[in-house]
mmCIF file of N, CA, C and O in Angstrom:
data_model
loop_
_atom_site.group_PDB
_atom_site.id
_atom_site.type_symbol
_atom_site.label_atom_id
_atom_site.label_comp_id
_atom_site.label_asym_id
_atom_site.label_seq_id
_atom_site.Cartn_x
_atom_site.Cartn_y
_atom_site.Cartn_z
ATOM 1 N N UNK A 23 93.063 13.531 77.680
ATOM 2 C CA UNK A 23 94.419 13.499 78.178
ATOM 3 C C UNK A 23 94.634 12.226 78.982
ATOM 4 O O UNK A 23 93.886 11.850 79.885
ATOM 5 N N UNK A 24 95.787 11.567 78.544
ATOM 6 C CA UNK A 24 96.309 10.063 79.232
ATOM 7 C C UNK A 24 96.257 10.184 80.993
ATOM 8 O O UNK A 24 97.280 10.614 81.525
ATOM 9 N N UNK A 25 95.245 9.861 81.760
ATOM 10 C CA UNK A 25 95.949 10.022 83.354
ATOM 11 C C UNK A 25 97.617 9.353 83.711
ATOM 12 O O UNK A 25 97.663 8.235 83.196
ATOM 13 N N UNK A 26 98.508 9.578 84.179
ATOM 14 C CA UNK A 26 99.331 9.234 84.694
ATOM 15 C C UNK A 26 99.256 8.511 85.390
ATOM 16 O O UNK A 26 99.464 7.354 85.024
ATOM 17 N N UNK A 27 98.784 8.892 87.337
ATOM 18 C CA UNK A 27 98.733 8.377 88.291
ATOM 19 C C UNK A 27 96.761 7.776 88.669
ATOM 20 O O UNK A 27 95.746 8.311 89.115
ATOM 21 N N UNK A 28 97.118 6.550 88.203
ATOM 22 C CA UNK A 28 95.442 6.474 88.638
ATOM 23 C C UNK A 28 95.183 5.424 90.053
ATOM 24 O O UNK A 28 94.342 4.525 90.072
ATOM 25 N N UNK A 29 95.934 5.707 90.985
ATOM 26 C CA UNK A 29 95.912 5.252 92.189
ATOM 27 C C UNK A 29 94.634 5.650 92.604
ATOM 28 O O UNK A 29 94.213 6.772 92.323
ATOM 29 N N UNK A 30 93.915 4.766 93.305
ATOM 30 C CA UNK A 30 92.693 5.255 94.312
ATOM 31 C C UNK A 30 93.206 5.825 95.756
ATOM 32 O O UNK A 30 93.918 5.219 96.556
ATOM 33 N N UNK A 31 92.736 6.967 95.870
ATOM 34 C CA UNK A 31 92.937 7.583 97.261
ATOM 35 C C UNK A 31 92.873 6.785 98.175
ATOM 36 O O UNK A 31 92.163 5.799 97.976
ATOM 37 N N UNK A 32 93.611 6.913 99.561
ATOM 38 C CA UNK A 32 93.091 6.007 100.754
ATOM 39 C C UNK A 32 91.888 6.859 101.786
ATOM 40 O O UNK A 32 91.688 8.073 101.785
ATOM 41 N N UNK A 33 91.503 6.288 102.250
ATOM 42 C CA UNK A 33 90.246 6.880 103.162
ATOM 43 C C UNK A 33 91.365 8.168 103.816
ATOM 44 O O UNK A 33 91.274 9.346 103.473
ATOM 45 N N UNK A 34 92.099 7.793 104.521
ATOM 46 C CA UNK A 34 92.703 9.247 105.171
ATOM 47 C C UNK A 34 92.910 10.357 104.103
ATOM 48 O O UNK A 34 92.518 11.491 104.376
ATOM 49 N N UNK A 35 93.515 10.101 102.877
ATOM 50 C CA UNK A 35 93.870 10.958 101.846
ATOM 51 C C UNK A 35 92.463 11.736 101.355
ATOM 52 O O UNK A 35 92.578 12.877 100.908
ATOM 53 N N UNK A 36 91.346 11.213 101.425
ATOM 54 C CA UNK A 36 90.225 11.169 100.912
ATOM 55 C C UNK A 36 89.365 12.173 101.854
ATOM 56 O O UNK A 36 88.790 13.177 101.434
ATOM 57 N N UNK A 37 89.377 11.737 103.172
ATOM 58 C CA UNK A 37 88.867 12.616 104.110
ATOM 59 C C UNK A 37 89.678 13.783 104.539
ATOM 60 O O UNK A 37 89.242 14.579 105.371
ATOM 61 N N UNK A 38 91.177 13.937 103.837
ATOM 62 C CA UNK A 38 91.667 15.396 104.239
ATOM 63 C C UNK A 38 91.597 16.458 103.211
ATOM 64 O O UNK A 38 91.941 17.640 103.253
ATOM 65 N N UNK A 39 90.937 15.564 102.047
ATOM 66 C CA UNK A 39 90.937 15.928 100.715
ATOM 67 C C UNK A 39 89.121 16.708 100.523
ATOM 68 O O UNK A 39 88.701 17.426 99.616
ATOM 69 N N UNK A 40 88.444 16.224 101.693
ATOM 70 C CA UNK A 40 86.993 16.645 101.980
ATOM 71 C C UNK A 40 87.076 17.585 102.776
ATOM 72 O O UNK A 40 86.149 18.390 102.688
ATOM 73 N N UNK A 41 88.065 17.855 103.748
ATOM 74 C CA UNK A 41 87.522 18.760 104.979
ATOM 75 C C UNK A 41 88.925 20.434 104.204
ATOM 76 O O UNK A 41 89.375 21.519 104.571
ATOM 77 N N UNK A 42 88.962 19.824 103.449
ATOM 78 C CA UNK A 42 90.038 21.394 102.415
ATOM 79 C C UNK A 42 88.838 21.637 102.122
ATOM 80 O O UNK A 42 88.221 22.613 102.548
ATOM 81 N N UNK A 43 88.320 20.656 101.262
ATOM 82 C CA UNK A 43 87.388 21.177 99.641
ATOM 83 C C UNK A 43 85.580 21.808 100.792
ATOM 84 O O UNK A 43 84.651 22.383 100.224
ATOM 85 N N UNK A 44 85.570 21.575 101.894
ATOM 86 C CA UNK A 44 84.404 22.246 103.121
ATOM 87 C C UNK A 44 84.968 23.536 103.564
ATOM 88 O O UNK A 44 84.147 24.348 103.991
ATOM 89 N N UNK A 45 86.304 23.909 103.544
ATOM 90 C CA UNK A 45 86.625 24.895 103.686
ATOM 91 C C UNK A 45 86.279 26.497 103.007
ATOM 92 O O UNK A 45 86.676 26.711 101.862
ATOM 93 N N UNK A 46 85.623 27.459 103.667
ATOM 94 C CA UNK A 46 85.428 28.832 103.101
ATOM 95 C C UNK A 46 87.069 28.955 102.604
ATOM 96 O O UNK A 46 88.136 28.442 102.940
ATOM 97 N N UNK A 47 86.592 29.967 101.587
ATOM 98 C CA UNK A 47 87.991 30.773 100.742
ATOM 99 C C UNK A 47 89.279 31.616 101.682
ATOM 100 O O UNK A 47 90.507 31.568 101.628
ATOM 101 N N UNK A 48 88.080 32.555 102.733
ATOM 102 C CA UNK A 48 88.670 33.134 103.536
ATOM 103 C C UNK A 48 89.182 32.319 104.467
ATOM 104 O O UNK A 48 89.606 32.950 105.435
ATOM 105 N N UNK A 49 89.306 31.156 104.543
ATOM 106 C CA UNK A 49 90.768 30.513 105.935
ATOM 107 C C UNK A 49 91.462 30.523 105.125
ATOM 108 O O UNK A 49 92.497 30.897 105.677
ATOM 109 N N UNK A 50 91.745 30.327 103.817
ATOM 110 C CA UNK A 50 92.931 30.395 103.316
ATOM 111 C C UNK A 50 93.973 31.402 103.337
ATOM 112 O O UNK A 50 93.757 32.505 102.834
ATOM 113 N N UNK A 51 95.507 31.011 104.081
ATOM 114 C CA UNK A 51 96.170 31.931 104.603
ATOM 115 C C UNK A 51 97.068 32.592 103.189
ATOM 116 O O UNK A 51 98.140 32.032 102.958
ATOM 117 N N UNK A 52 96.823 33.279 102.636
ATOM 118 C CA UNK A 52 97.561 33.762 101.073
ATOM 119 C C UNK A 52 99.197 34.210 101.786
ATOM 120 O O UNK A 52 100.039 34.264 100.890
ATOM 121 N N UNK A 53 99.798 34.543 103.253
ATOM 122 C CA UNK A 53 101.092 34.848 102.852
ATOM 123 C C UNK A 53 101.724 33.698 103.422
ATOM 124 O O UNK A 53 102.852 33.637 103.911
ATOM 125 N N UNK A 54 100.872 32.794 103.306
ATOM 126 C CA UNK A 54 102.281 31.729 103.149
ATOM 127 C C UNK A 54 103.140 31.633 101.769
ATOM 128 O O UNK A 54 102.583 31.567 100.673
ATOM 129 N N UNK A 55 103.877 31.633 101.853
ATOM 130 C CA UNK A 55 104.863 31.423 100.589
ATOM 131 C C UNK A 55 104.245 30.386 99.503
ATOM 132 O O UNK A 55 103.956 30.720 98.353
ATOM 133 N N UNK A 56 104.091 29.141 100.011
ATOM 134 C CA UNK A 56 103.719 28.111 98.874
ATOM 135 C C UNK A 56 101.893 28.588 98.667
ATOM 136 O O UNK A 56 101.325 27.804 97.907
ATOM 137 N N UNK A 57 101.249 29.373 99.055
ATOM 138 C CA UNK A 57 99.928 29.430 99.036
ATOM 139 C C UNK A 57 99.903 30.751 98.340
ATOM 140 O O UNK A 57 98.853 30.904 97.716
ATOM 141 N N UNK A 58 100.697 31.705 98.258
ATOM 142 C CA UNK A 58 100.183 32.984 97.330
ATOM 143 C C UNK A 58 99.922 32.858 95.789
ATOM 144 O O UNK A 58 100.557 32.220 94.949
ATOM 145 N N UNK A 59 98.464 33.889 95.616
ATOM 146 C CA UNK A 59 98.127 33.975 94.352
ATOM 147 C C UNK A 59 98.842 34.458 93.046
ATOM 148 O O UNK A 59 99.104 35.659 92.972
ATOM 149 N N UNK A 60 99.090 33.857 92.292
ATOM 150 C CA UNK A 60 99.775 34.153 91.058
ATOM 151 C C UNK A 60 99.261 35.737 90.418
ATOM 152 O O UNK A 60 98.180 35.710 89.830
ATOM 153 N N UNK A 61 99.807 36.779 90.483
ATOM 154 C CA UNK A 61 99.551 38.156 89.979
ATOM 155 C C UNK A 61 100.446 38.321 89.008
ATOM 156 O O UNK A 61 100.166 39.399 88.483
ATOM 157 N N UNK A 62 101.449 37.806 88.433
ATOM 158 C CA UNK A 62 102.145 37.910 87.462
ATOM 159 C C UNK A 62 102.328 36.919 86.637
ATOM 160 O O UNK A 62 102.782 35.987 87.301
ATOM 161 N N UNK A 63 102.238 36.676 85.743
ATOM 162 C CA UNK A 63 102.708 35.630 84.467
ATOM 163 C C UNK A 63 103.663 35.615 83.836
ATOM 164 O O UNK A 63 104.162 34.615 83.320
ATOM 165 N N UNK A 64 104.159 36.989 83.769
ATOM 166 C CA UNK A 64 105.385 37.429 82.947
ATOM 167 C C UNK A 64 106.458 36.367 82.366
ATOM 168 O O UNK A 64 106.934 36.154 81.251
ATOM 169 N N UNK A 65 106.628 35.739 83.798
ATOM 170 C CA UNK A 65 107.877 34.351 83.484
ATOM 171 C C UNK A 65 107.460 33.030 83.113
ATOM 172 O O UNK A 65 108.210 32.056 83.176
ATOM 173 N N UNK A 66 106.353 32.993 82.754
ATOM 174 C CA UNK A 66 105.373 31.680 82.945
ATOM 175 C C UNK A 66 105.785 31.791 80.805
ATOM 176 O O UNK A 66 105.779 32.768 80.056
ATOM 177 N N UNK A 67 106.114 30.121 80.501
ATOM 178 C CA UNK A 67 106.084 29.585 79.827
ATOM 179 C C UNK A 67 105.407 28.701 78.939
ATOM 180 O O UNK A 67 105.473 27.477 79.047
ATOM 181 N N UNK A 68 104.696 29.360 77.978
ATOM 182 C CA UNK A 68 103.481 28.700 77.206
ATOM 183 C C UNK A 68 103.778 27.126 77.245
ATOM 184 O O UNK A 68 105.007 27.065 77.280
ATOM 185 N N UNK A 69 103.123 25.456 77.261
ATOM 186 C CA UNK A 69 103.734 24.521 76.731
ATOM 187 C C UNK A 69 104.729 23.797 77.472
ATOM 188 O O UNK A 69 105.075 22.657 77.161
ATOM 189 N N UNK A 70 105.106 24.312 78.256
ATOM 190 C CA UNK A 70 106.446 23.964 79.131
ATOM 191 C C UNK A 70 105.562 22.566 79.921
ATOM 192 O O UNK A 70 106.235 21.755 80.556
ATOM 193 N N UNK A 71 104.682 22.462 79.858
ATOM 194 C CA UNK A 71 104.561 21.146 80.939
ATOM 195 C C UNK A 71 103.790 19.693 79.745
ATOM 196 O O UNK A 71 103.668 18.493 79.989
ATOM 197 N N UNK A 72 103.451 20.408 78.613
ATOM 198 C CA UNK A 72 102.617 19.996 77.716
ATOM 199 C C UNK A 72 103.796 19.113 77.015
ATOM 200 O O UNK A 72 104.807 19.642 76.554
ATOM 201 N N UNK A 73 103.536 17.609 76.985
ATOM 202 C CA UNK A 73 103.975 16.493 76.641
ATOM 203 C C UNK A 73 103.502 15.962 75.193
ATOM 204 O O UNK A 73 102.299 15.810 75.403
ATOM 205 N N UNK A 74 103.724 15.579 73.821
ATOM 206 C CA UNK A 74 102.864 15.626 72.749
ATOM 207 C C UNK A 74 103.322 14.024 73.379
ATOM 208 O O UNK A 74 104.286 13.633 74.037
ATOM 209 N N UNK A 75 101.755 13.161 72.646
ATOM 210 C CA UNK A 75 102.486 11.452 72.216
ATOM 211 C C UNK A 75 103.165 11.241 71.587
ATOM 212 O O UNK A 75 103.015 11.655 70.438
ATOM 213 N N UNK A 76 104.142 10.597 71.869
ATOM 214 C CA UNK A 76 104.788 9.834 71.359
ATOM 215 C C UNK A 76 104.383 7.973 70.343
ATOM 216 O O UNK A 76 103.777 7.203 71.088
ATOM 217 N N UNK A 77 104.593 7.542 69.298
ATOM 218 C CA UNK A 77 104.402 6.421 68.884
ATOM 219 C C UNK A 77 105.312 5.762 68.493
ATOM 220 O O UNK A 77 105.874 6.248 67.511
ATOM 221 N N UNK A 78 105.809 4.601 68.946
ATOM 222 C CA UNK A 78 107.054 4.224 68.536
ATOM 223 C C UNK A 78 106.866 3.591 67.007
ATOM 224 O O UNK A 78 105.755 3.168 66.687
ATOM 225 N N UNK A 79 107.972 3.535 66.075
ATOM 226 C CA UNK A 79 107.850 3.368 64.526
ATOM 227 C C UNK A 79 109.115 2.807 64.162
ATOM 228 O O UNK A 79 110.200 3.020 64.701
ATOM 229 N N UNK A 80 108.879 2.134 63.276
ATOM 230 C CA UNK A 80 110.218 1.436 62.441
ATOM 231 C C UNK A 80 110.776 2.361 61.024
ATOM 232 O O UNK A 80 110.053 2.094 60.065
ATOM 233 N N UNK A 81 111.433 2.964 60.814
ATOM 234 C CA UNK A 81 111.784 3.279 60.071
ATOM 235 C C UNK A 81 113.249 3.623 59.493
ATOM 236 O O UNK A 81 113.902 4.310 60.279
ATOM 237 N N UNK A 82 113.942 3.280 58.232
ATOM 238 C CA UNK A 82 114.943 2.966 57.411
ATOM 239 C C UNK A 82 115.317 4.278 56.840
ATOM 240 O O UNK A 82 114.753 4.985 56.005
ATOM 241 N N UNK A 83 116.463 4.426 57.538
ATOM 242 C CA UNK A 83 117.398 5.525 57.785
ATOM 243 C C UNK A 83 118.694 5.501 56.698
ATOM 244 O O UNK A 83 119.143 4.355 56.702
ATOM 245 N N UNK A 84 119.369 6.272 55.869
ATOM 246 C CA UNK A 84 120.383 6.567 55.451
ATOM 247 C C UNK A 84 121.598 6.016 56.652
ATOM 248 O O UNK A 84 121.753 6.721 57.648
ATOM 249 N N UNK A 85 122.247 5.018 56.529
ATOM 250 C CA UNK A 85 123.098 4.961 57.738
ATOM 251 C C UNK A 85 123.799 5.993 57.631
ATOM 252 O O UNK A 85 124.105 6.019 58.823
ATOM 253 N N UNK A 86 124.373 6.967 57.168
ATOM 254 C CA UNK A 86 125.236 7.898 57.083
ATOM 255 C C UNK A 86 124.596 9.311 58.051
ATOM 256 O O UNK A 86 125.306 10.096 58.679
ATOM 257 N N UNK A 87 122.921 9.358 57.943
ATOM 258 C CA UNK A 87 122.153 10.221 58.658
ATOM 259 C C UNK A 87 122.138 9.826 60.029
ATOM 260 O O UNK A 87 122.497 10.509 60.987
ATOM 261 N N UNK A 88 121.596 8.422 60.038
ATOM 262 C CA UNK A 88 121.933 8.396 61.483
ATOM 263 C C UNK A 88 123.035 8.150 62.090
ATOM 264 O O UNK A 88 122.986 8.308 63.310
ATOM 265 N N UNK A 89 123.734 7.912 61.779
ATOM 266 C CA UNK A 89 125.531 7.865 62.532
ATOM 267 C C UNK A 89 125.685 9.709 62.394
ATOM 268 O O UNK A 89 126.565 10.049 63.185
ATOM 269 N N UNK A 90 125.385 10.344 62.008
ATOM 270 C CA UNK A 90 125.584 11.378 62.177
ATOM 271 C C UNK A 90 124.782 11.882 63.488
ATOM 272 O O UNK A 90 125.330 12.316 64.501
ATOM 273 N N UNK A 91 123.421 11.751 63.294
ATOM 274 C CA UNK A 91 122.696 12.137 64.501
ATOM 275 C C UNK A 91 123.252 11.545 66.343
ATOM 276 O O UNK A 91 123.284 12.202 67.383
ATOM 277 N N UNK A 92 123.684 9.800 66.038
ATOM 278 C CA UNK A 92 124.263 9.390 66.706
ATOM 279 C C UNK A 92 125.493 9.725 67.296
ATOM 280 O O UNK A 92 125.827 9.217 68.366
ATOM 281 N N UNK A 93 126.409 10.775 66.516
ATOM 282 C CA UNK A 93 127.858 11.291 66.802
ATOM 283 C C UNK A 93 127.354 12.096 67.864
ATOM 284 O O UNK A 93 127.946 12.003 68.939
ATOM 285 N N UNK A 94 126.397 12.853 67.783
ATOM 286 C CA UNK A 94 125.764 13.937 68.983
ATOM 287 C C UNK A 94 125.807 13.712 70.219
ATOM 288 O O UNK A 94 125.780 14.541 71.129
ATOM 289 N N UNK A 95 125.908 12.009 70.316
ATOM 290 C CA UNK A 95 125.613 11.839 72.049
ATOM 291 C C UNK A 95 124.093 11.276 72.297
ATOM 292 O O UNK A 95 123.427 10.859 71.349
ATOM 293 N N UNK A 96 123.653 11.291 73.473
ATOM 294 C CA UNK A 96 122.411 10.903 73.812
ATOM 295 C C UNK A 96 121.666 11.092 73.717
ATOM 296 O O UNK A 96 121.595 11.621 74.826
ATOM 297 N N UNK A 97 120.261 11.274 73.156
ATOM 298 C CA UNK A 97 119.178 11.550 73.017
ATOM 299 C C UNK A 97 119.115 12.124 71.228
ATOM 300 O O UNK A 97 118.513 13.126 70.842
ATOM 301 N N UNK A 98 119.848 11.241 70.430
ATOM 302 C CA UNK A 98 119.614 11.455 69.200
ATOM 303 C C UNK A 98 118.113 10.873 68.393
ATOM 304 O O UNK A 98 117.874 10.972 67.190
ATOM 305 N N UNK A 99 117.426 10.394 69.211
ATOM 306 C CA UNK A 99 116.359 10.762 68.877
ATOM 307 C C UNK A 99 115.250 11.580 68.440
ATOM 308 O O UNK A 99 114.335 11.648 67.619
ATOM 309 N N UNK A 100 115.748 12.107 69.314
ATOM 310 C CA UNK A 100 115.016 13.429 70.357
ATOM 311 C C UNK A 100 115.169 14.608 69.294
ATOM 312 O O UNK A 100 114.346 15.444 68.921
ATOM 313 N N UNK A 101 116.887 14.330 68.826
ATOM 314 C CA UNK A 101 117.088 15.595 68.134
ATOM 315 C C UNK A 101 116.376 14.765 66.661
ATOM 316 O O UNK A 101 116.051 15.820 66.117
ATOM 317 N N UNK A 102 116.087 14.090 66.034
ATOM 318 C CA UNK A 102 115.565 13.861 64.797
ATOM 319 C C UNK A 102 114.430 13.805 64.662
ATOM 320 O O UNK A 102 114.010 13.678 63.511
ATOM 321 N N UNK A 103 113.602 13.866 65.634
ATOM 322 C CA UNK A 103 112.218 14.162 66.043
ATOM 323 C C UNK A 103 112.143 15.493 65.656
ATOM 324 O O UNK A 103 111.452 15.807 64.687
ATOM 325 N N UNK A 104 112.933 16.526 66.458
ATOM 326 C CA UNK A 104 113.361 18.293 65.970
ATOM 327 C C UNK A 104 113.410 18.315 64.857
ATOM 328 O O UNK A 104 112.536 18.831 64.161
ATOM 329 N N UNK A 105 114.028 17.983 64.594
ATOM 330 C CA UNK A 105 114.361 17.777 63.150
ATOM 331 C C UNK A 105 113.157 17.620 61.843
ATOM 332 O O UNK A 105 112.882 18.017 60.711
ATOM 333 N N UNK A 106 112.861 17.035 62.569
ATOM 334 C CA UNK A 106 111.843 16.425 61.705
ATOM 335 C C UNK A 106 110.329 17.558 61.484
ATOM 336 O O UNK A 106 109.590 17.981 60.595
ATOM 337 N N UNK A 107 110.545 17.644 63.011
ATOM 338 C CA UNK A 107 109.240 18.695 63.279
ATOM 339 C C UNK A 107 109.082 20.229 62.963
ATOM 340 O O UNK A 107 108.079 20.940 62.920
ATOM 341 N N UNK A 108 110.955 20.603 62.675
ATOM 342 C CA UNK A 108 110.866 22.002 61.953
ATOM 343 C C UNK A 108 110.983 21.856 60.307
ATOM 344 O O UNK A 108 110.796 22.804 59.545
ATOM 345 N N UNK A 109 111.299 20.605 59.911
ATOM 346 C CA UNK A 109 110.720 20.291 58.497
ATOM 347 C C UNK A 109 109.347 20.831 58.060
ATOM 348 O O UNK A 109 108.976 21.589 57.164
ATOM 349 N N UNK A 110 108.578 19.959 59.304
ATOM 350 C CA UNK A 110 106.748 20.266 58.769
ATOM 351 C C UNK A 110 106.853 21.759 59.344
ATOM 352 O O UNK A 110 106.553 20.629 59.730
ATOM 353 N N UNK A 111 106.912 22.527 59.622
ATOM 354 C CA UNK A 111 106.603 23.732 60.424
ATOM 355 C C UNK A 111 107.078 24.204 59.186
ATOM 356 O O UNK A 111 106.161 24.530 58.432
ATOM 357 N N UNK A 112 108.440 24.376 58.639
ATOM 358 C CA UNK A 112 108.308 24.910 57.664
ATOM 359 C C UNK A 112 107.748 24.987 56.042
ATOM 360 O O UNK A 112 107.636 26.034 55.404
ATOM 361 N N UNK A 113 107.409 23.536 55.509
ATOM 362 C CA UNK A 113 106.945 22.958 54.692
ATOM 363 C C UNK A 113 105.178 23.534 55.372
ATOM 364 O O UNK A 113 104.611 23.970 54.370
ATOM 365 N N UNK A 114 104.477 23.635 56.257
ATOM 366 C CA UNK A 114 103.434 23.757 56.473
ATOM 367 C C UNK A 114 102.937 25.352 56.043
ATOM 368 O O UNK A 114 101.726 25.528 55.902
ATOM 369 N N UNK A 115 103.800 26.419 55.853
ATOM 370 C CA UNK A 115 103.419 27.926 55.568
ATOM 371 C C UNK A 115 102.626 27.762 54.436
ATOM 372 O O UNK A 115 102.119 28.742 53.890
#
């Protein structure tokens, strides 16, 4: 997986990042709000954070297809990518 952020920690970030990870389980205060354990999944969304690559490509379009995709507004890309990708999904059975 591509790292994003590959900044090197600074010594302060680094040493507050040591004296958590020295910490027993039990100081951890669970009813704080941002600190409670996940017991339900129910609403949790398979994929939702999962990014596929992207490769950028040249390719020769029907002008009539893409002025159509283009009538849509912004991100007509995006939608011919869809497009494209429930092609193979279905061509793939």
């Amino acid at each position: 997986m591509k790292m994003v952020n590959t900044r090197k920690l600074s010594a302060d970030e680094q040493a507050a990042l040591d004296v958590l990870r020295d910490r027993p389980d039990c100081d951890i205060d669970l009813t704080d709000p941002d600190a409670r354990e996940v017991t339900s999944w129910s609403g949790a969304v398979r994929g939702a954070l999962f990014r596929p690559v992207k490769k950028p490509v040249a390719m020769r379009l029907d002008a009539d297809i893409l002025e159509w995709f283009q009538r849509q507004g912004p991100g007509y890309q995006t939608r011919i990518n869809a497009a494209l990708r429930e092609y193979v999904a279905h061509h793939q059975r």
